[in-house]
Amino acid sequence: MFFPPVAVTQWSPKFVQELLPAAKKTALLYHLSYLCLANFPNLERTIRSRAVETQLLFCSSDATMFKCILTSDNLVQSLFPKLVKAVEKNKAILAVKFLEKARVWIKDIIVEVEKIVERYELHNRDVASSTSDVIKEKDDTDKKITVQDQELKQTEKSLNTLKSEHRKTTEGLAETEKKINSKTQEIQDFARSINQNCGIYFSLIPFIGPIIKRFYDAVHDPENVARMKALEAELNILIADKTALKQKQWQLQLKIIDWQMKAAKASFDHNSIPDPIHLNDVQSSLTKIQAILIQLKNFWVKVAVMLDYLEQKTFVGEDLIEDLAELKDEFIESIETAKEAWSSFGEGCKKASVIFNLQTKDAYKFLEVSPSSLSKEEWQKEYESVKKRLENIDPPKRVPSAISQ
């Protein structure tokens, strides 16, 4: 049976591991921005307005994740069982009907995620505009200040060194992501070349981990198994490199935040507005969340394509229906494994929904108190509290294997 090449996504049901730190960091970085702009009422109001907009955006993101949950549940509870019955009874027309209904669900999800991605894009522009407003007011204020503080100059020098290292680490992380995607595609191509019957499986399970497991179950030739193990080992090394780079990136960011706050306090001493660096970091976190949602959209697009191939190449055409009859047991087995993978994906969506929900409810309570009303001691205590919470946000230290993705 022939299946045209469809990319199996590196996207993991555990995507929530990427979302959690980004969402948490967004609120905490807003909090730091809020503290840094104490005693500048107009800028305080600007930060408060943008933070409230982010809350509303997270609320909408929660609603989008809930739709993903419902669609995953529909696939597991409705589509897959119905496909099994259709295959058992050799009713290809009925199977096509079920698949078309699933494609409608997925089309709705794609449209919904596209809308929320566009809202993140617009919101990030608003935050960037606010950053420009802070810089303009800072420049106007600094023109009136002639005192040059040596400590501030040294702080800025240290900051620039850390930023340079952080930029190089981020570039290395992006390059490693490309290598992971390339290696994932190589594994898929190899699995398909060895076992053409994996085409059905690929159409039902768009995750690389279960596909590797499936290969080991279906292929027993020592040479081919050794080749897959070598490819898997290469992918695991890349995943380990990614984990290490993410940890380094975050540790550097924590150091940068610390030096930024030192610069902020030094600026306070001269009644100067601190650099709005934390707002830039807010943009980075929002961009990260947006990128995850774009991946989510692309994931659903690929699922739609896979289901289309499944419909066109398996249930349409008498010769292919005859082939399917010979592969009935394998198809049903693939359905059972698919249910497990999609259940795991649904659980990930539920966790993502909880993350957005909690951020909406609890993470922005700091907006209820103006930082300009805090004493120096209270300000320092507030800063130490935020810093500690930031330090507790860390990428996972355990390196997952490709087969667990």
PDB file of C-alpha atoms in Angstrom, residues 15 26 38 75 106 148 205-206 240 246 254 263 266 272 289-290 328 363 365 378 397:
ATOM      1  CA  PHE A  15       4.633  20.251  24.980  1.00  0.00           C
ATOM      2  CA  THR A  26       5.644  36.529  31.653  1.00  0.00           C
ATOM      3  CA  ALA A  38       8.091  52.923  40.684  1.00  0.00           C
ATOM      4  CA  LEU A  75     -10.737  11.349  18.344  1.00  0.00           C
ATOM      5  CA  ILE A 106      -9.666  19.785  13.136  1.00  0.00           C
ATOM      6  CA  GLN A 148      27.651  59.821  35.776  1.00  0.00           C
ATOM      7  CA  ILE A 205      -0.014   8.745  15.280  1.00  0.00           C
ATOM      8  CA  PRO A 206       1.851  11.968  14.437  1.00  0.00           C
ATOM      9  CA  ALA A 240      20.340  16.277  25.611  1.00  0.00           C
ATOM     10  CA  LYS A 246      17.999  25.646  27.660  1.00  0.00           C
ATOM     11  CA  LEU A 254      18.634  35.000  35.708  1.00  0.00           C
ATOM     12  CA  ALA A 263      21.152  48.974  37.280  1.00  0.00           C
ATOM     13  CA  ALA A 266      21.468  52.726  40.612  1.00  0.00           C
ATOM     14  CA  SER A 272      16.589  58.312  36.261  1.00  0.00           C
ATOM     15  CA  ILE A 289       4.122  31.215  23.920  1.00  0.00           C
ATOM     16  CA  GLN A 290       3.115  32.410  20.448  1.00  0.00           C
ATOM     17  CA  LYS A 328      -7.029  -5.427   9.215  1.00  0.00           C
ATOM     18  CA  ALA A 363      -0.348  35.776  38.804  1.00  0.00           C
ATOM     19  CA  LYS A 365      -2.376  40.360  41.909  1.00  0.00           C
ATOM     20  CA  GLU A 378       9.173  46.794  51.063  1.00  0.00           C
ATOM     21  CA  LYS A 397      16.981  18.611  34.185  1.00  0.00           C
TER      22      LYS A 397
END
